[in-house]
CSV table of C-alpha atoms (C1' of nucleotides) in Angstrom, one decimal:
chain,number,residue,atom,x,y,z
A,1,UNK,CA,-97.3,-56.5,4.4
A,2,UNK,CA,-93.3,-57.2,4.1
A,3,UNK,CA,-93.3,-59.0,0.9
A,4,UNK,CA,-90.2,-60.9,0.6
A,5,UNK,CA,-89.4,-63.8,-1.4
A,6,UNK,CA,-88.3,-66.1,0.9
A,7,UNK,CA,-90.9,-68.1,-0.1
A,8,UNK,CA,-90.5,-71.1,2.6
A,9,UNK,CA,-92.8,-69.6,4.5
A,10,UNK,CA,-96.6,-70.0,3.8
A,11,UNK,CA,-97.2,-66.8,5.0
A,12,UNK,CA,-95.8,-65.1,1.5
A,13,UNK,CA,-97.8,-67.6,-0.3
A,14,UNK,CA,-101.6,-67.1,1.3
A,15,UNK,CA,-102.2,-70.8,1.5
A,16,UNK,CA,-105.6,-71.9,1.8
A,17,UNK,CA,-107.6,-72.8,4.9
A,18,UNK,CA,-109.1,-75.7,3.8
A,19,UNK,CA,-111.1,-76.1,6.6
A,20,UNK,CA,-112.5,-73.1,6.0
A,21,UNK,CA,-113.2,-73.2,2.3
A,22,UNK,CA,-116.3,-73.4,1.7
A,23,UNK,CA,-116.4,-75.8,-0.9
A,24,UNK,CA,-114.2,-78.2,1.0
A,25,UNK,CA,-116.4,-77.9,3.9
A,26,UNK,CA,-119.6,-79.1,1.4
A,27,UNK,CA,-117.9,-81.8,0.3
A,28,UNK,CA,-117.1,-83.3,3.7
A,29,UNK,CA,-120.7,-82.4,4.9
A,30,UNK,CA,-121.9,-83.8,2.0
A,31,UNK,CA,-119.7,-86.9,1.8
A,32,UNK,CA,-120.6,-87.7,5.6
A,33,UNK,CA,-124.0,-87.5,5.3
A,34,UNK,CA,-124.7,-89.0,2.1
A,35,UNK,CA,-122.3,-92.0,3.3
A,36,UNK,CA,-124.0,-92.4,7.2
A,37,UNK,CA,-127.4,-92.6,5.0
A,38,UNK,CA,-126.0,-95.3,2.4
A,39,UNK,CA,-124.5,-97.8,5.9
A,40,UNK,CA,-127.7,-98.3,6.3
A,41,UNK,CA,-129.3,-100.0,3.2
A,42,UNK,CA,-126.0,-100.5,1.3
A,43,UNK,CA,-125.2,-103.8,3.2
A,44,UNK,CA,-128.4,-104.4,4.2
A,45,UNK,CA,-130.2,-104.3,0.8
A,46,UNK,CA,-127.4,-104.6,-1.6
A,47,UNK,CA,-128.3,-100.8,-2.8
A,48,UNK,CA,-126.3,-98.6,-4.4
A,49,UNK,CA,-126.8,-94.6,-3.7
A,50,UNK,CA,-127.4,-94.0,-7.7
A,51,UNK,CA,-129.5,-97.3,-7.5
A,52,UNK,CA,-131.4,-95.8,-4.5
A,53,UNK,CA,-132.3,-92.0,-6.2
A,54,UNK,CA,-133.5,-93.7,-9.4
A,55,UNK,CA,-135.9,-96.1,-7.0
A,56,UNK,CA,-136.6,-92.4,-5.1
A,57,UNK,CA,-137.5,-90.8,-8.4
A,58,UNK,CA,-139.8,-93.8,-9.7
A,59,UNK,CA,-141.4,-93.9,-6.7
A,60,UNK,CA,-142.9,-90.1,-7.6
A,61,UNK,CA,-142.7,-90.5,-11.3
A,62,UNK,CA,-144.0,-93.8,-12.8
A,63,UNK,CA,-143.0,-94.7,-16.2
A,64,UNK,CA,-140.3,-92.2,-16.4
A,65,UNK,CA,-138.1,-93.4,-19.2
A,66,UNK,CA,-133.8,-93.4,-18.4
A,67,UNK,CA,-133.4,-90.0,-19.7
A,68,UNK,CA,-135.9,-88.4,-17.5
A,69,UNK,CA,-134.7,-90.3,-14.7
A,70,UNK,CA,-130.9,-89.3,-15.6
A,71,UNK,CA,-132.2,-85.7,-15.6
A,72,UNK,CA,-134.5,-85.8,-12.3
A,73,UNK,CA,-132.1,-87.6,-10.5
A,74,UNK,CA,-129.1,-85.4,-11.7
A,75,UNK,CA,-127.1,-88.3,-12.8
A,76,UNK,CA,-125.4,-89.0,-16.1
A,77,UNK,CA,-127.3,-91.5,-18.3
A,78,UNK,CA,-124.5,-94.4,-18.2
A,79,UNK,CA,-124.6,-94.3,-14.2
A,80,UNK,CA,-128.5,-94.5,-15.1
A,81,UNK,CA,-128.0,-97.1,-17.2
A,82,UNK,CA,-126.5,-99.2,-15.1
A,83,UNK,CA,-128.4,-98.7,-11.7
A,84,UNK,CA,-131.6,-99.6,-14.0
A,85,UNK,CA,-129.7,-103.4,-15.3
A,86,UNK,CA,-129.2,-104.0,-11.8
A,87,UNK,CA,-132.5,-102.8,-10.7
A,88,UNK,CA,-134.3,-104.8,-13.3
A,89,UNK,CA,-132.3,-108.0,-12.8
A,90,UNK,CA,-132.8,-107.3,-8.6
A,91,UNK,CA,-136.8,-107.7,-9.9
A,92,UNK,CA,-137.0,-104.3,-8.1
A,93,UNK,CA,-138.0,-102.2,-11.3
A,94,UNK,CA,-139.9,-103.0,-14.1
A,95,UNK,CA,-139.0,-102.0,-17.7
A,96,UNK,CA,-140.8,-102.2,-20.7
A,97,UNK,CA,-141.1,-100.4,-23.8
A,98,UNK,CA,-142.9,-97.3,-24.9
A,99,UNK,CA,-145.4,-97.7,-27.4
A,100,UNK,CA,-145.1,-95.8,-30.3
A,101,UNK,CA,-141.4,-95.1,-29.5
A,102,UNK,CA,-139.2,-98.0,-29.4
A,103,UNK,CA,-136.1,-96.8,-28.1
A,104,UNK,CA,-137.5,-95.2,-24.9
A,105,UNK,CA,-137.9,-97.7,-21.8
A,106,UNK,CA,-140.8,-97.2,-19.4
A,107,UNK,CA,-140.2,-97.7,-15.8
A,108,UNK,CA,-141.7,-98.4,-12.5
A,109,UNK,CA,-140.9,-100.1,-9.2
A,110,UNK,CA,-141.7,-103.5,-9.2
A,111,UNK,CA,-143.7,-105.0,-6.1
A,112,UNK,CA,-140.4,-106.3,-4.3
A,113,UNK,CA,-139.4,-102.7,-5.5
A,114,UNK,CA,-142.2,-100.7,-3.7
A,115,UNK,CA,-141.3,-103.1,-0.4
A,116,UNK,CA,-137.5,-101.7,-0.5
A,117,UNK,CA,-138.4,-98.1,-0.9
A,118,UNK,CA,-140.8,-98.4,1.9
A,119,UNK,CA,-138.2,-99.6,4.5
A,120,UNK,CA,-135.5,-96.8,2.9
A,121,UNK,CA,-137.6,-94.2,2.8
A,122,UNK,CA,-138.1,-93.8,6.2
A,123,UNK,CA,-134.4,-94.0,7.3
A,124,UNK,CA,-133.3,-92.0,5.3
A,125,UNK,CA,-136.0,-89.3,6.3
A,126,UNK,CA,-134.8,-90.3,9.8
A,127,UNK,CA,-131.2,-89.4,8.8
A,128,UNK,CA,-132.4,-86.4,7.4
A,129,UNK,CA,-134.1,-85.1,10.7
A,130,UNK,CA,-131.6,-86.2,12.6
A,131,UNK,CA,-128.9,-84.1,10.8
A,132,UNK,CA,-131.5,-81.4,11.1
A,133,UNK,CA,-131.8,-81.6,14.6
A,134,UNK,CA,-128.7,-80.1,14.9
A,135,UNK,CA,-130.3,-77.4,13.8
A,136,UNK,CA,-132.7,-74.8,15.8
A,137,UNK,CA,-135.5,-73.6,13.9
A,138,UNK,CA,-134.2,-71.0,12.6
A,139,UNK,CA,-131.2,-72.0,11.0
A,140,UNK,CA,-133.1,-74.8,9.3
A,141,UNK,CA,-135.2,-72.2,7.6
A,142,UNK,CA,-132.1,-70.3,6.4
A,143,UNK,CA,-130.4,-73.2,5.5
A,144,UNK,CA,-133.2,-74.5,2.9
A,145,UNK,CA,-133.0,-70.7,1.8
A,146,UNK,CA,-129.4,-70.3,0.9
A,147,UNK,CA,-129.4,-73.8,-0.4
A,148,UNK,CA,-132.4,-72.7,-2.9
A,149,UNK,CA,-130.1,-69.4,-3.7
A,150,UNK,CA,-127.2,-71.8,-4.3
A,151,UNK,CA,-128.5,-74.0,-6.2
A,152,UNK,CA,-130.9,-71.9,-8.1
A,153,UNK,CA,-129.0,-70.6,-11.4
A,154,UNK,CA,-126.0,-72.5,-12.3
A,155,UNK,CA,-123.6,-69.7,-12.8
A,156,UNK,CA,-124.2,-66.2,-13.5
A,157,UNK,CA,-122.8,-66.1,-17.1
A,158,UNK,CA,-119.8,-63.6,-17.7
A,159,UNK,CA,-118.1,-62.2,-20.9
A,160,UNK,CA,-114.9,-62.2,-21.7
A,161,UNK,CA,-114.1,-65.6,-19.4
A,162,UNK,CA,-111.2,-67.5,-20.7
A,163,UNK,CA,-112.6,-71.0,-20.2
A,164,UNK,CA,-110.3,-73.6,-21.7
A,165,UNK,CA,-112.5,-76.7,-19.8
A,166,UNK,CA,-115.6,-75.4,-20.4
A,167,UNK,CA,-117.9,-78.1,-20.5
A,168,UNK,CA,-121.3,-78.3,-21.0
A,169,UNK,CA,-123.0,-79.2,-17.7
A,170,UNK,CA,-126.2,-81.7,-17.3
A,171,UNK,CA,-129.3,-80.0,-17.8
A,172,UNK,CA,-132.3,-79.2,-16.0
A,173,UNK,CA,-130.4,-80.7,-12.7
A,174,UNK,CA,-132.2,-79.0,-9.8
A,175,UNK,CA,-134.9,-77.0,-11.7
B,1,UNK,CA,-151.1,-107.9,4.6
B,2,UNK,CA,-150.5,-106.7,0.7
B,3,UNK,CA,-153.6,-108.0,-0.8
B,4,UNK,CA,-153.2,-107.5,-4.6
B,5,UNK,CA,-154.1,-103.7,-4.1
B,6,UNK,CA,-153.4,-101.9,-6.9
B,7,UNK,CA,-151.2,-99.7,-5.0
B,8,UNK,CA,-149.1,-98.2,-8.1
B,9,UNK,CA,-149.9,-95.1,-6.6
B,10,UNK,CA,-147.0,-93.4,-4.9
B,11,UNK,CA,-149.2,-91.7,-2.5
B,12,UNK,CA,-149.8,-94.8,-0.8
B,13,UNK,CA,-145.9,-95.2,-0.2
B,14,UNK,CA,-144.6,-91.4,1.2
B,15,UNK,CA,-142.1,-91.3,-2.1
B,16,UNK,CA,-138.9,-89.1,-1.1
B,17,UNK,CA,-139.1,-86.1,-2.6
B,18,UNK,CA,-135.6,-86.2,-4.0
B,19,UNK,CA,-135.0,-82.3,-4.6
B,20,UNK,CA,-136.0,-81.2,-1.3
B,21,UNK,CA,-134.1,-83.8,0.4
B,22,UNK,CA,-131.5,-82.3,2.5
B,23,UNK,CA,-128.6,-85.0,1.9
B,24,UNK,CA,-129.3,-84.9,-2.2
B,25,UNK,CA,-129.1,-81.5,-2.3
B,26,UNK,CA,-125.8,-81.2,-0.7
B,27,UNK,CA,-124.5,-84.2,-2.7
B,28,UNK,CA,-125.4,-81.6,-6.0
B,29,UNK,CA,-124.4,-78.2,-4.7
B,30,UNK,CA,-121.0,-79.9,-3.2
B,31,UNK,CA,-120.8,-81.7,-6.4
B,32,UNK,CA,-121.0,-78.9,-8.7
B,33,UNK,CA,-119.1,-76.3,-6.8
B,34,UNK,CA,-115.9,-78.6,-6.3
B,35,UNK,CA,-116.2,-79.9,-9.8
B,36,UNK,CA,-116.3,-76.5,-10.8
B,37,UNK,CA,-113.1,-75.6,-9.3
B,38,UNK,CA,-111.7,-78.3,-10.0
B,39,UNK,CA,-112.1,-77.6,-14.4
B,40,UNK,CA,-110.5,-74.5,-13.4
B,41,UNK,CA,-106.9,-76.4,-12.7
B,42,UNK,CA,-107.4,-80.0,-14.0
B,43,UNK,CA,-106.6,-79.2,-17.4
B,44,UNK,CA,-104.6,-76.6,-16.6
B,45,UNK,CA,-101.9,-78.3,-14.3
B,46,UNK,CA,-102.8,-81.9,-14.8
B,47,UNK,CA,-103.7,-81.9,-10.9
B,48,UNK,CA,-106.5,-83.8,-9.4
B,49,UNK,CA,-108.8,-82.9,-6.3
B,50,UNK,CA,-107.3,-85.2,-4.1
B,51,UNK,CA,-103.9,-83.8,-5.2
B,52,UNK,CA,-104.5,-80.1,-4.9
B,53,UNK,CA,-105.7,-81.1,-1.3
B,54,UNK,CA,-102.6,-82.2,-0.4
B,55,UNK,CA,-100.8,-79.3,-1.8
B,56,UNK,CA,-103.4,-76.9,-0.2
B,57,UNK,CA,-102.5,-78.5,3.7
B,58,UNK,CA,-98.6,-78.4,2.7
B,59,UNK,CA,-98.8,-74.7,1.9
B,60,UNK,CA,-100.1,-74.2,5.5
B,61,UNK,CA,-97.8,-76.8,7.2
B,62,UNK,CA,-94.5,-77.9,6.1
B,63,UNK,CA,-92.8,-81.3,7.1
B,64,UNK,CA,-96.3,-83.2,7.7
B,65,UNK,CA,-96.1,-87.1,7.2
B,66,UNK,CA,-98.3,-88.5,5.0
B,67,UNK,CA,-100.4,-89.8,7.3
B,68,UNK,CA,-100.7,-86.1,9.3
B,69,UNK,CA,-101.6,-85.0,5.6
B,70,UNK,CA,-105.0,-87.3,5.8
B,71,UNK,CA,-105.8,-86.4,8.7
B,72,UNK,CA,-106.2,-83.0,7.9
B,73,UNK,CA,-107.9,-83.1,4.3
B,74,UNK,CA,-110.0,-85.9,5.7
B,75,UNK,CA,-108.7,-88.2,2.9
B,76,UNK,CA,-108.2,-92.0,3.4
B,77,UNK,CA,-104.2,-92.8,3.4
B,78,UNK,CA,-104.2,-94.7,0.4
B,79,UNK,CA,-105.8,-91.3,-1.7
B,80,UNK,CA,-103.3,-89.6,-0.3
B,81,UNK,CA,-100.1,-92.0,-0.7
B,82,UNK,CA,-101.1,-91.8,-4.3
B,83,UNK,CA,-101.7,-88.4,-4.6
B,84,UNK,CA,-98.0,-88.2,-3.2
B,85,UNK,CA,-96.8,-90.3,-5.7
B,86,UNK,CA,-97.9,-88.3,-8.1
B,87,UNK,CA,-96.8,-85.1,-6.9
B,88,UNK,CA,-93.1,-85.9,-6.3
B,89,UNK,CA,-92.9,-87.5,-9.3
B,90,UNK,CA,-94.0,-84.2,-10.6
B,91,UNK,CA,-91.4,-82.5,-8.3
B,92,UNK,CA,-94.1,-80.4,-6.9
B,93,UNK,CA,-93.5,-82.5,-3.4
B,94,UNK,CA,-90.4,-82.8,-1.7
B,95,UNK,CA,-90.5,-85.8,0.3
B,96,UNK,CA,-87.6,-86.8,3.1
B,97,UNK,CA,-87.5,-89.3,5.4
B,98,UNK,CA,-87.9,-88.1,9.1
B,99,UNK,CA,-85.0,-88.9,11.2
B,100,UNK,CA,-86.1,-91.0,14.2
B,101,UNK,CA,-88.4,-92.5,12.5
B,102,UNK,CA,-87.9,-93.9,9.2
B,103,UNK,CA,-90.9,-95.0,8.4
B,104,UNK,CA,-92.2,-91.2,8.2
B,105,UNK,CA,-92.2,-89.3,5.5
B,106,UNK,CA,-91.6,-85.4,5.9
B,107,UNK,CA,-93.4,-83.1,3.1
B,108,UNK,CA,-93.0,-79.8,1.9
B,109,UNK,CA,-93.9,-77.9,-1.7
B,110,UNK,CA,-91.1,-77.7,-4.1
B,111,UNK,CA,-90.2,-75.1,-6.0
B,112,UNK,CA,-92.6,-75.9,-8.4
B,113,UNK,CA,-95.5,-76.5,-6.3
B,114,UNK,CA,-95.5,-73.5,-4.9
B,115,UNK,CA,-95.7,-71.7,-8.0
B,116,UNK,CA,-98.6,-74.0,-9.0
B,117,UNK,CA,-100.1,-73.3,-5.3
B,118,UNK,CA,-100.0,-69.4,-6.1
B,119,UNK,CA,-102.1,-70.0,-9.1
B,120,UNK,CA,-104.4,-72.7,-8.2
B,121,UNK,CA,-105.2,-70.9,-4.6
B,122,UNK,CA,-106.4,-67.4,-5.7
B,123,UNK,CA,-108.3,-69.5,-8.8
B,124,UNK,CA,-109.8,-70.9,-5.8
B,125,UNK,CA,-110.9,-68.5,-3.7
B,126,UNK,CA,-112.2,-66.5,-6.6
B,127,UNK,CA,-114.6,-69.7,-7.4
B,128,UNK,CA,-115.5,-69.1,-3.6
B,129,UNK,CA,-116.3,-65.3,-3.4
B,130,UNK,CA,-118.1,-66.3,-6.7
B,131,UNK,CA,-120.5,-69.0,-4.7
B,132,UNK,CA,-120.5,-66.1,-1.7
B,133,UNK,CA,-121.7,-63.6,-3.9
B,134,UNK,CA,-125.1,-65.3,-4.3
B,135,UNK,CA,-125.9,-64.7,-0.8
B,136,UNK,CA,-125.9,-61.8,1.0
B,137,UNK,CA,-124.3,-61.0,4.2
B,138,UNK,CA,-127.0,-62.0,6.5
B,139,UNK,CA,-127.2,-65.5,4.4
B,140,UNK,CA,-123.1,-65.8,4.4
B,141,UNK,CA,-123.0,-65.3,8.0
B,142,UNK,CA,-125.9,-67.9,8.8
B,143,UNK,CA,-124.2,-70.6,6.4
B,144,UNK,CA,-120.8,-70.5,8.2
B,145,UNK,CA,-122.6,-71.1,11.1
B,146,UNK,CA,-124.7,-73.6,10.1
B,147,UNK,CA,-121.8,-75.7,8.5
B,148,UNK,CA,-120.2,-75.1,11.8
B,149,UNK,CA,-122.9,-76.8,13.9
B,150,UNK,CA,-123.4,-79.9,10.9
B,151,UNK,CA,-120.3,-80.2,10.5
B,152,UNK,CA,-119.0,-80.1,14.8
B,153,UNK,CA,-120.1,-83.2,16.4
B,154,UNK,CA,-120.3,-86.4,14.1
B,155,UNK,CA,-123.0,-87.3,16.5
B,156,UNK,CA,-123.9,-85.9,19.3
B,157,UNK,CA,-124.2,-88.6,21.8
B,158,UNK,CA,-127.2,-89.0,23.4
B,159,UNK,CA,-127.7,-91.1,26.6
B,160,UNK,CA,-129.8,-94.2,25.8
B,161,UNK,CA,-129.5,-93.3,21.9
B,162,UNK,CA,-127.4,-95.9,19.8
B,163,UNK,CA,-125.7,-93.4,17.6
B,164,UNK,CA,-124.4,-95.1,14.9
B,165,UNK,CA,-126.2,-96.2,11.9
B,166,UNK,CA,-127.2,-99.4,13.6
B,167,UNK,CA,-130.7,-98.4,13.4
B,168,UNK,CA,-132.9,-101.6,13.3
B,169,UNK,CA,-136.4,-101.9,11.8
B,170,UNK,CA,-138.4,-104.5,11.2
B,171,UNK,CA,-138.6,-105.8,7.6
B,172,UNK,CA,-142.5,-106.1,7.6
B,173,UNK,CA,-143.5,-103.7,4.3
B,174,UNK,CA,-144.8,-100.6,6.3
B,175,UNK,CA,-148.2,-99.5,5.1
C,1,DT,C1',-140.1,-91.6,-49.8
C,2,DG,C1',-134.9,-91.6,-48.7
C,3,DC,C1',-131.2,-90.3,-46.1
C,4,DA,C1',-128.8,-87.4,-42.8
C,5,DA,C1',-129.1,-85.9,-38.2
C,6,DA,C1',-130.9,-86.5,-33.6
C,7,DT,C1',-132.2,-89.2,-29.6
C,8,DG,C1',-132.6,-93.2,-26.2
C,9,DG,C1',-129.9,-96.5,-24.3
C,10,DT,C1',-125.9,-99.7,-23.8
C,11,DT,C1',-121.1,-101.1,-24.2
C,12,DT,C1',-116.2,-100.2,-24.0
C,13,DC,C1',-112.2,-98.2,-22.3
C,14,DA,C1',-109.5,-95.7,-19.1
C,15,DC,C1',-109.1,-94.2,-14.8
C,16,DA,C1',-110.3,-93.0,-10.0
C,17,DT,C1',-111.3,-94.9,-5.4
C,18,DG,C1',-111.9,-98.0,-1.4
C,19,DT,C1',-110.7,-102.3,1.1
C,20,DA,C1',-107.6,-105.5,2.3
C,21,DA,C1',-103.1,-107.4,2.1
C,22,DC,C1',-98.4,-106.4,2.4
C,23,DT,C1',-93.5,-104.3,3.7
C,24,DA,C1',-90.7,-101.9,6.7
C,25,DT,C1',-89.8,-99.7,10.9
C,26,DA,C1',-90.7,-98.8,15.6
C,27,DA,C1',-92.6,-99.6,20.3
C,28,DC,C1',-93.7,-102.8,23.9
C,29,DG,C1',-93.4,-106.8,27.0
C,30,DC,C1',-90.7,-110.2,29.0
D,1,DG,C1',-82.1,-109.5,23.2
D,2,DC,C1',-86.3,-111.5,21.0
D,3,DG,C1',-90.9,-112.0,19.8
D,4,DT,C1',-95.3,-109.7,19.5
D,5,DT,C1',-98.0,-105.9,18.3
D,6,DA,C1',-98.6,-101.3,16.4
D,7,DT,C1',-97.8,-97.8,13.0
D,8,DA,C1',-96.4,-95.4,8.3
D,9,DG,C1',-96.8,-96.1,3.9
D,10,DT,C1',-97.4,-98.8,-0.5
D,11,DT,C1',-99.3,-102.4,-3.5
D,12,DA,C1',-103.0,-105.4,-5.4
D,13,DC,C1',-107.5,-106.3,-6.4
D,14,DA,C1',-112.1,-105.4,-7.1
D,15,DT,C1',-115.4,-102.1,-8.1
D,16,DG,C1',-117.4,-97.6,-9.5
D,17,DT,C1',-117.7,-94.0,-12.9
D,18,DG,C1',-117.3,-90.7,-16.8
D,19,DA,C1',-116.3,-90.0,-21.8
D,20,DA,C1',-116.7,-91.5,-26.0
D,21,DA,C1',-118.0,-95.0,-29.3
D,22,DC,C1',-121.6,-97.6,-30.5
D,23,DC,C1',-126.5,-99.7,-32.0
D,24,DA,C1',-131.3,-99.0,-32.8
D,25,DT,C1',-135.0,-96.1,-33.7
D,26,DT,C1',-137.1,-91.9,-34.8
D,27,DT,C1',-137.3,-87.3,-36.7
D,28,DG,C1',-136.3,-83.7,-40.1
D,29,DC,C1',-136.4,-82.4,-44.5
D,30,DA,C1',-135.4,-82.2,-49.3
DNA sequence: TGCAAATGGTTTCACATGTAACTATAACGC
DNA sequence: GCGTTATAGTTACATGTGAAACCATTTGCA
């Protein structure tokens, strides 16, 4: 490799290919997806995507309190926080109070709440096969596999890593 | 007809299972990967996604307009006229006026941002091999493949199919 | 008990982001 | 040429979001 410096050129530089960077290519993915599934109850129901996963996650999980929610739906507990007041105030979740523990709320989709997850639900399960009908059989089964190695352990710890950011992350995200 | 049931059961609603929902898990894995990268330079270089983006396309292709610039990191104009901002105020963007046509705007790195761009970029692709090494070959090779299929054809048109979004259902509660 | 620390949850602040409006230049039609 | 429309880019506004501060309650423990 002639390694000069005449550094105008990319070429002595090794720029990245975003388009083929992987995480740049999850992001778009995911950004287009997530965003195709929210056209169609944002408008229509006044829904928010974190407003939708903590109606997804009460829908399983009935009298979850915020924390749990925040940790089953991945979220941070002020995003939770606020997707519940809106929720509440839409009539679409209830909230009441655990006995014996005052400071923890205990949630559950409301009737009107149980009538919007049943029309969401389906399309977004419908936006799910249809991405995945892209898809031969084959390559759906790998994909759930690598996303399951992916996602699995959050990072395989090293020693001697100079982290200046190093921030906790959320815990228990994907279990 | 919802006679007062006492439905609070989930099973009677087909809840989404939120972790094994194809759409969510992308939203987390792209989340955490990018964010993880992106702790790596933050701090570091006071540089944000959308910013390193821009530097990332201008390493590969000098004398882009702004808008050329969006096209290729898939970024709205406005993300990118800011991230601009930013980075020539930083004097890690060069920015002149294309003759012909005033209105454009003709990047290139600076000085500077190329010698942020040789850091950030192998920082990068480290975080990268790091995500790759989870897999093995067999699973690396199916991802890039898959990604290439999800990621081709926003949608691929189908005769007597409307494709976009505007999927219409009735409002009835489905039981 | 009593008091410090921890925990659930909300509020505040600063900032990022998207949409629409806006400016300036260029292209088009006549 | 002159007016209309399109395009490049920026600005304004409204909204979303995370970090940290903040209350209320509970737990730990001496």
């Amino acid at each position: 490799m002639p390694a000069d410096q005449q550094h105008v050129h990319p070429s002595d530089h090794a720029p990245l290919e975003l388009e083929r960077f992987l995480p740049y290519r999850l992001s778009i993915l995911s950004n287009t997806v997530s965003q195709g599934i929210a056209d169609d109850y944002q408008a229509r129901f006044d829904l928010s995507v974190t407003e939708w996963r903590v109606m997804a996650v009460l829908a399983r999980f009935e009298g979850l309190s915020a924390r749990e929610v925040a940790e089953r739906t991945a979220m941070d507990k002020v995003a939770v926080s606020r997707a519940l007041a809106r929720l509440v105030e839409a009539g679409r979740v209830n909230r009441g109070t655990h006995e014996g523990d005052k400071r923890r709320s205990v949630l559950a989709l409301s009737e009107a709440g149980w009538e919007v997850h049943d029309v969401v639900a389906p399309m977004a399960r419908a936006r799910e096969r249809e991405l995945l009908a892209k898809l031969d059989a084959d390559e759906q089964a790998w994909l759930s596999r690598i996303l399951d190695k992916l996602l699995g352990p959050p990072v395989p710890p090293r020693s001697g890593e100079q982290g200046t950011g190093n921030r906790e992350r959320e815990s228990a995200a994907s279990a």
